[in-house]
Short mmCIF file of C-alpha atoms and ligand atoms in Angstrom, two decimals:
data_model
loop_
_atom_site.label_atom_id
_atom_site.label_comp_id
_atom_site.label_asym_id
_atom_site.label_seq_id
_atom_site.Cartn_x
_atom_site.Cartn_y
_atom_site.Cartn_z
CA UNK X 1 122.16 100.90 92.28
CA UNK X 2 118.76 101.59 94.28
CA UNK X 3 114.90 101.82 92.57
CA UNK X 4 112.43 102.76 94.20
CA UNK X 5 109.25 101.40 93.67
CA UNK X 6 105.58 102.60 95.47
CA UNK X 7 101.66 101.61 94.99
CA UNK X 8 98.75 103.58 96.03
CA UNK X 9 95.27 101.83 96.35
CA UNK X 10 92.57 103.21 94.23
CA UNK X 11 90.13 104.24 97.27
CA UNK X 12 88.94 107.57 96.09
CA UNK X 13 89.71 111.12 95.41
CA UNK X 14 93.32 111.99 96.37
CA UNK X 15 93.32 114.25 99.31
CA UNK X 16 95.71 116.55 100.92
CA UNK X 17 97.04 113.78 103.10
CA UNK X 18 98.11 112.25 100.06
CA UNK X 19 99.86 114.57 98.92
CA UNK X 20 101.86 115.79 101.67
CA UNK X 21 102.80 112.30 102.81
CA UNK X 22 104.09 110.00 100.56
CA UNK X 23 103.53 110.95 96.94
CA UNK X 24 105.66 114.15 98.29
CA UNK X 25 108.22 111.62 98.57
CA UNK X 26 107.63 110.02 95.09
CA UNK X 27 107.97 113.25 93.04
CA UNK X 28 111.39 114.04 94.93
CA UNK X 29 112.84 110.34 94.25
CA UNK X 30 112.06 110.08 90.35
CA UNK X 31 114.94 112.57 90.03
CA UNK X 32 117.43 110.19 91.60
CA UNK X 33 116.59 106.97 91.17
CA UNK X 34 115.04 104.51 88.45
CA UNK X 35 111.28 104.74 89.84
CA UNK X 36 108.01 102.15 89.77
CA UNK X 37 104.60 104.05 91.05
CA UNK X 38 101.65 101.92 90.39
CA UNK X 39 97.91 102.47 91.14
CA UNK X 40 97.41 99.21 92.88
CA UNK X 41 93.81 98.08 91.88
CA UNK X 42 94.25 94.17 92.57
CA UNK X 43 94.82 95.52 97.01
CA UNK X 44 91.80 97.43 96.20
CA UNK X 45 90.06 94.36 94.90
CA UNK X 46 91.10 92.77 97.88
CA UNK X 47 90.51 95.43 100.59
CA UNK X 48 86.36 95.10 102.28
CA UNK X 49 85.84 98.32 102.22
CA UNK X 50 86.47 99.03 98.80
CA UNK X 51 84.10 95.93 97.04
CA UNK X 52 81.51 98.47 96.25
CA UNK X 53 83.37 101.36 95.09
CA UNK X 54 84.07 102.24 91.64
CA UNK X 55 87.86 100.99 91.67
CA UNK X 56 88.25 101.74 87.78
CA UNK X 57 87.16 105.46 88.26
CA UNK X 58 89.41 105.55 91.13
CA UNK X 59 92.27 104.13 89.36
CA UNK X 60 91.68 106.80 86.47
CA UNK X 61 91.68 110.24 89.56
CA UNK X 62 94.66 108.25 91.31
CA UNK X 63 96.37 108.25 87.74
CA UNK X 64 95.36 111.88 86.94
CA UNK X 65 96.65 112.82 90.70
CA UNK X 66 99.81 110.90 89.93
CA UNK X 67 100.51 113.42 86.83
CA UNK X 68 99.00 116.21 88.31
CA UNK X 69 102.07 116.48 91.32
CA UNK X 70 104.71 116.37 88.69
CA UNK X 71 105.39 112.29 88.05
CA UNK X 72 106.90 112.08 84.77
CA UNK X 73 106.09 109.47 82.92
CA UNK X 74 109.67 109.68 80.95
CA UNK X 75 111.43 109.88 83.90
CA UNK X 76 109.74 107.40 85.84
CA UNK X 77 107.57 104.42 85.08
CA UNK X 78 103.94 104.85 86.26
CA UNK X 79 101.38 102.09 85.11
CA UNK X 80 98.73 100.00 86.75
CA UNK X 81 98.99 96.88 88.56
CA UNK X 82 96.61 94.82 86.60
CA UNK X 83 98.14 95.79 83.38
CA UNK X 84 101.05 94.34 84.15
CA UNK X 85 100.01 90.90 85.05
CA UNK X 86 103.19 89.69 86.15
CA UNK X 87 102.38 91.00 89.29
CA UNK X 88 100.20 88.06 90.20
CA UNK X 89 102.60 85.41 88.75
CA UNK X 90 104.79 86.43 91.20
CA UNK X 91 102.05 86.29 93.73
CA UNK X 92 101.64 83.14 93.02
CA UNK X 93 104.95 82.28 93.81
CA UNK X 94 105.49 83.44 96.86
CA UNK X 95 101.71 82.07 97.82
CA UNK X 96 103.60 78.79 97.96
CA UNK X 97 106.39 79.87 100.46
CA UNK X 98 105.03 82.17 102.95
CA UNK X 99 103.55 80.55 105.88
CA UNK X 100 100.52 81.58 106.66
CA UNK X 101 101.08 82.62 110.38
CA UNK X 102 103.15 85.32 108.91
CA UNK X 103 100.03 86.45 107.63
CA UNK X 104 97.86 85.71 110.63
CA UNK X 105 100.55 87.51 112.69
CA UNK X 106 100.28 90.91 110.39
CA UNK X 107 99.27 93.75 112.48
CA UNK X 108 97.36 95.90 109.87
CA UNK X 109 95.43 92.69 109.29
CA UNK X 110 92.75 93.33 112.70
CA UNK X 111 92.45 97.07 110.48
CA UNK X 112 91.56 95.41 107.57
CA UNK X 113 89.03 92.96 108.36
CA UNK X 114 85.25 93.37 109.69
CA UNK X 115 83.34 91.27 112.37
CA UNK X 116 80.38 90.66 110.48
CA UNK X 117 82.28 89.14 107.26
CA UNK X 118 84.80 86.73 106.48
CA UNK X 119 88.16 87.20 105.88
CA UNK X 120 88.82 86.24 102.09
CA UNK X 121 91.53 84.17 101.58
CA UNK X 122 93.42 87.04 98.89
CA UNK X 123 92.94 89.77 101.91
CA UNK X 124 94.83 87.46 104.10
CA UNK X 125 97.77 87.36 101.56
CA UNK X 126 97.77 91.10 101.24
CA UNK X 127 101.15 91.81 101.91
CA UNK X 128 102.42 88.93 99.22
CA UNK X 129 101.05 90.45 97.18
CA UNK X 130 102.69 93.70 97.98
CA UNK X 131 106.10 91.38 98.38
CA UNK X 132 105.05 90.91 94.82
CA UNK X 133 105.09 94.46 93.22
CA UNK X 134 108.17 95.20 95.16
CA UNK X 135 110.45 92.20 94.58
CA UNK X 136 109.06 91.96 90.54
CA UNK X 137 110.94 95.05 90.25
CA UNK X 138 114.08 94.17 92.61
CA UNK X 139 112.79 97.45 94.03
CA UNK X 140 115.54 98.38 97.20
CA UNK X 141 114.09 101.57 98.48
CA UNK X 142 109.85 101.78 99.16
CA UNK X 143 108.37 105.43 100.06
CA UNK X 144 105.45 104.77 101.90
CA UNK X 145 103.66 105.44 105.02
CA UNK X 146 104.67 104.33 108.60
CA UNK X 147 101.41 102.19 108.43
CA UNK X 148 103.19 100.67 105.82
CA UNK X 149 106.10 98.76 108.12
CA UNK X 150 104.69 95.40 108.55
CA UNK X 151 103.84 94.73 104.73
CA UNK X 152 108.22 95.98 104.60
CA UNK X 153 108.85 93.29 107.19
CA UNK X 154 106.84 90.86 105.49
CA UNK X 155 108.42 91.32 101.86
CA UNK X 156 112.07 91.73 103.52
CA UNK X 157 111.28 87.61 105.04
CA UNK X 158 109.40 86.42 102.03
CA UNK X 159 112.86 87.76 100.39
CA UNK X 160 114.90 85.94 102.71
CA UNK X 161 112.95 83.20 102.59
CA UNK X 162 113.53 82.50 98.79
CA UNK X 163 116.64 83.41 98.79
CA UNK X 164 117.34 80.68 101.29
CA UNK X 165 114.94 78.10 100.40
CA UNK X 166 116.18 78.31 96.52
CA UNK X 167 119.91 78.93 97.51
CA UNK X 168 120.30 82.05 95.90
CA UNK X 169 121.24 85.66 96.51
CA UNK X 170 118.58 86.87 94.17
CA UNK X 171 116.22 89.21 95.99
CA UNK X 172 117.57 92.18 97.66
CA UNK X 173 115.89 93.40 100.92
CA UNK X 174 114.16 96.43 100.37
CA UNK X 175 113.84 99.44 103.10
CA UNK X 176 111.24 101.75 103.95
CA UNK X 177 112.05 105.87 102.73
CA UNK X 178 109.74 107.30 105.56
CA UNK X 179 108.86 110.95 105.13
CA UNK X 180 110.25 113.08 107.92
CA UNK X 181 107.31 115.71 108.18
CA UNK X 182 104.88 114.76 110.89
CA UNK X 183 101.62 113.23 109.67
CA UNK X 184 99.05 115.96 108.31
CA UNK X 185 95.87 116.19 110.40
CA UNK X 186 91.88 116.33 108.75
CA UNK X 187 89.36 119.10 109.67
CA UNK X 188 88.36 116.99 112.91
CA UNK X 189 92.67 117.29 113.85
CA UNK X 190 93.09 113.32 113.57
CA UNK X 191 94.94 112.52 111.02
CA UNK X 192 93.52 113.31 107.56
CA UNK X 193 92.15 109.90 105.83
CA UNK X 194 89.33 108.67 103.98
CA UNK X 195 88.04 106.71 106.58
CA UNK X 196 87.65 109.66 108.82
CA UNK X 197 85.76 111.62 106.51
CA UNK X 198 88.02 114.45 107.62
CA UNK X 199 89.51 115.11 104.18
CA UNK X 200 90.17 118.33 101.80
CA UNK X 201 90.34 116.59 98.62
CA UNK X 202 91.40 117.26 95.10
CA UNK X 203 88.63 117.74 93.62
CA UNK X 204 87.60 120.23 96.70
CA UNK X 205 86.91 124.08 95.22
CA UNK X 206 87.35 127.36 97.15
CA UNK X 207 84.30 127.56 98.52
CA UNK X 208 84.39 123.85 99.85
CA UNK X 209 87.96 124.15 101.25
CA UNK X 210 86.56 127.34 103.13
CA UNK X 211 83.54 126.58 104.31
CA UNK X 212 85.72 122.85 105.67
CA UNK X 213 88.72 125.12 107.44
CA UNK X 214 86.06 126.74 108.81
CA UNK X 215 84.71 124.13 110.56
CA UNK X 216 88.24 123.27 112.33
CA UNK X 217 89.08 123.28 115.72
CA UNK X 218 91.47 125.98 116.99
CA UNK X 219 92.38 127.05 120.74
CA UNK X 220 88.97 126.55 123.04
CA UNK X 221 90.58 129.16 124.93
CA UNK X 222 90.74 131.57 122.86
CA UNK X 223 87.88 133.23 122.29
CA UNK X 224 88.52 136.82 121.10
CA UNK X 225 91.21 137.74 118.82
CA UNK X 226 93.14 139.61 121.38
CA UNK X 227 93.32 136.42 123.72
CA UNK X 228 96.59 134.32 123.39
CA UNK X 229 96.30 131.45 121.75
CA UNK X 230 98.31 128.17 121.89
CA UNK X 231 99.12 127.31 118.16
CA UNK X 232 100.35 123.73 119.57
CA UNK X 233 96.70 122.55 120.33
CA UNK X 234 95.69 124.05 117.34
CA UNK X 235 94.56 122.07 114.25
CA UNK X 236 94.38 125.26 111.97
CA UNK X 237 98.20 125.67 112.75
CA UNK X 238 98.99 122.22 112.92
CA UNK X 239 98.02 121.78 108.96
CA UNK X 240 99.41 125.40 107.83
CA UNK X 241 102.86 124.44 109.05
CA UNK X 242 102.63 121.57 105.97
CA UNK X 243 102.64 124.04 103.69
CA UNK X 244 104.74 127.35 104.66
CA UNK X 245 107.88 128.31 105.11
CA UNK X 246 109.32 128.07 109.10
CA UNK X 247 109.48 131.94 109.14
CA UNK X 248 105.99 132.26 107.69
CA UNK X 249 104.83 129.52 110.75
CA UNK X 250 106.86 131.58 113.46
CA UNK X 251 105.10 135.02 112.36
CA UNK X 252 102.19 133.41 112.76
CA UNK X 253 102.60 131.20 116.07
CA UNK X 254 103.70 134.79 118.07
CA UNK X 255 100.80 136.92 116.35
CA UNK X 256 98.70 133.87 117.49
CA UNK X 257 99.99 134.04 120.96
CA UNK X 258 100.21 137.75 120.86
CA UNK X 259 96.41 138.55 120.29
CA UNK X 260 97.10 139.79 116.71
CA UNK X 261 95.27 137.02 115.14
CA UNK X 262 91.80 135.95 115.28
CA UNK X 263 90.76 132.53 114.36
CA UNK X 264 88.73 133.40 111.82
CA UNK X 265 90.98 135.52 109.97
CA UNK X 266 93.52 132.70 110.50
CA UNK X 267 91.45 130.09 108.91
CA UNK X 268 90.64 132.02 105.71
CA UNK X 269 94.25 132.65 105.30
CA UNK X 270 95.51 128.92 105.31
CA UNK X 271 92.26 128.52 102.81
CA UNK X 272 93.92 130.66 100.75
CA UNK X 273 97.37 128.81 101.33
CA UNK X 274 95.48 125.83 100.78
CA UNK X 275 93.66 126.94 97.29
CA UNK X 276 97.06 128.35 96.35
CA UNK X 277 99.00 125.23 96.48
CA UNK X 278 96.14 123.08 95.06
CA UNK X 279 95.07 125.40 92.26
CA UNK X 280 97.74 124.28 89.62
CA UNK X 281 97.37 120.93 90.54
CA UNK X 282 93.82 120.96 90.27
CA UNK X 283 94.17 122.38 87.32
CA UNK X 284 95.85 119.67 85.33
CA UNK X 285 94.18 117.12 87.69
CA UNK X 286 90.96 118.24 85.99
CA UNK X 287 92.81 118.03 82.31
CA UNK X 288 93.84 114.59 82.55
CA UNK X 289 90.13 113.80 83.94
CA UNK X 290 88.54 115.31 80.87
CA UNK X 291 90.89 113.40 78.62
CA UNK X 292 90.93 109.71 79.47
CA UNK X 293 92.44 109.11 76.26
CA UNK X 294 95.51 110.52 77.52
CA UNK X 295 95.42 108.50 80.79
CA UNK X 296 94.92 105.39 78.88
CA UNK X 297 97.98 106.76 76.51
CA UNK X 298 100.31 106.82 79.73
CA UNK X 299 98.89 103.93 81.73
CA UNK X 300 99.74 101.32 78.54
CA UNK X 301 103.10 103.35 77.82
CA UNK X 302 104.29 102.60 81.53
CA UNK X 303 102.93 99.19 81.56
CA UNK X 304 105.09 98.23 78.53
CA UNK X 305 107.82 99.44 80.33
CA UNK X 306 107.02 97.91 83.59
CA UNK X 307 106.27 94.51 81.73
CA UNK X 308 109.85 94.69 80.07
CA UNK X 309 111.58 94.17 83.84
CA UNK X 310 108.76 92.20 84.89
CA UNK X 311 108.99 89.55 82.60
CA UNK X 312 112.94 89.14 82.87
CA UNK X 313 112.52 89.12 86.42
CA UNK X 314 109.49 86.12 86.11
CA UNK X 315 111.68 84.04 83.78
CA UNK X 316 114.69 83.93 85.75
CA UNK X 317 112.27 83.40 89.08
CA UNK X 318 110.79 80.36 86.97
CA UNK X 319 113.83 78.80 86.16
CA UNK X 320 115.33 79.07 90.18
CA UNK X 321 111.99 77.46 91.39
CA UNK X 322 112.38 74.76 88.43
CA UNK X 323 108.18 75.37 87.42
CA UNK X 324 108.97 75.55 83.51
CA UNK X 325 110.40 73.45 81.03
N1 LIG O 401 99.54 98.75 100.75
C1 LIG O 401 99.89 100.06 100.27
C2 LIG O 401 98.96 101.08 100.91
O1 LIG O 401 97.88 100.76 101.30
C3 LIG O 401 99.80 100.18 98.77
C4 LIG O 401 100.78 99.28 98.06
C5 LIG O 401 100.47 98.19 97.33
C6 LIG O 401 102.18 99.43 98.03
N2 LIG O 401 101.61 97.62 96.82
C7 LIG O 401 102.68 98.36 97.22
C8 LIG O 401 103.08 100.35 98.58
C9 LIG O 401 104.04 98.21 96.99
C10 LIG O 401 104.43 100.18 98.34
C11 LIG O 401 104.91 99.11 97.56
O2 LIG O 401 99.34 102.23 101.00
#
């Protein structure tokens, strides 16, 4: 039987790009499978970028987001990492068998660090970490990103590894659930992320989302509304087709072509799209924001549940690796 299990780093307001990409995913898996989805604060902690930010208010609009799409905290068990502090037993663990040029060798590690600090020693051991939350769980199936890969790799060895080292067949190998719809791009057309500052968020209102759709790039060439366009080189297009039907797209790309749409007009109308889709989830992103109790009510109710596995799964690690009495 497969479970899924997924983190998200605290590292601001949800955006779009969340939404589309992988917590998409999450929402459609809770129906079939036994499902983990953690806010992971302790990779925040770790990340550079995110030492200053306010990872506890984070955690709480990540949490609120996680509710808002439709996660059900009956059907699925959503906590945070730190509350369940099995997590970094495990950690631990598998600090002492990975070698570090595993680590060193981890592509998203030259993304991670910065040339005018050092690289901590827990930022290095990122992905054991996220070996961690994944094997605590004897999680099989991890939606995530494609930026995502390496840290797979990296818990499918450290699985092998144990296995191996401790004779056993006790952690499975878990794969990667990619989502099939192409990456969604920000305002500037590269891919929407934080880092970019090139996001709609959450929080975003109609006036913000319009006045930032606005400001997109469409077809250089096209100037007037009766001159063809080319919807392929066009970022306006390129996000709409996230959120429409295909007939809806293809009216769109020949009235685009045709001359029948302006830019202008076009961008209000996937504002609208936009404000349409988010509007509900706003709505109850902005409930859950108002009433922290209620957060706090769900993070400790999916954190005893998460701590039930978690601490089966330490005590039988403990007694393969011989620690404890
Ligand atoms: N590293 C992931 C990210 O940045 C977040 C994460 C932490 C995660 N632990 C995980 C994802 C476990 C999947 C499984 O997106």
């Amino acid at each position: 039987m497969d479970r899924v299990v997924s983190g998200m780093r605290p590292t601001g307001v949800p955006h779009l790009g969340n939404l589309q990409g992988a917590l998409r995913k999450w929402v459609e898996l809770q129906d079939s499978y036994e499902s983990f989805y953690f806010i992971a604060d302790w990779h925040a902690l770790f990340g550079l970028e995110e030492r200053s930010r306010e990872i506890k208010q984070n955690t709480k609009s990540a949490l609120a987001t996680l509710l808002a799409i439709g996660l059900d905290p009956e059907k699925s068990t959503i906590f945070v990492q730190s509350q369940v502090p099995e997590h970094t037993i495990l950690f631990t663990i598998f600090s002492a068998i990975t070698p570090t040029g595993w680590l060193g060798r981890n592509p998203t590690l030259k993304d991670m660090v910065r040339a005018d600090e050092p690289l901590p020693y827990g930022l290095l051991g990122y992905p054991v970490l996220q070996a961690a939350d994944i094997l605590l769980y004897k999680g099989t199936l991890v939606p995530v990103g494609k930026d995502q890969m390496p840290h797979l790799e990296i818990t499918r060895e450290i699985a092998r590894r144990f296995n191996s080292m401790y004779g056993v067949e006790y952690f499975p190998e878990p794969q990667a659930v990619l989502n099939e719809s192409p990456v969604l791009p920000g305002i500037d057309g590269r891919k929407m992320s934080k880092s970019y500052g090139n996001i709609i968020s959450i929080e975003d209102d109609f006036e913000t989302i319009k006045s930032k759709v606005r400001l997109m790039i469409t077809d250089p060439q096209k100037i007037r509304k009766s001159d063809p366009g080319h919807p392929d080189i066009c970022t306006v297009f390129q996000m709409e087709k996230s959120f429409v039907s295909t007939e809806y797209a293809e009216d769109i790309f020949a009235k685009c072509v045709q001359g029948a749409l302006g830019c202008v007009a076009h961008k209000d109308s996937l504002a609208k799209i936009i404000w349409e889709y988010l509007s509900p989830i706003r709505e109850k992103y902005f409930y859950y924001m108002s009433h922290p109790e209620e957060l706090v009510k769900v993070a400790n109710y999916g954190a005893g549940k998460a701590r039930k596995i978690a601490a089966q799964t330490i005590e039988e690690v403990l007694d393969i690796t011989g620690v404890v009495l």
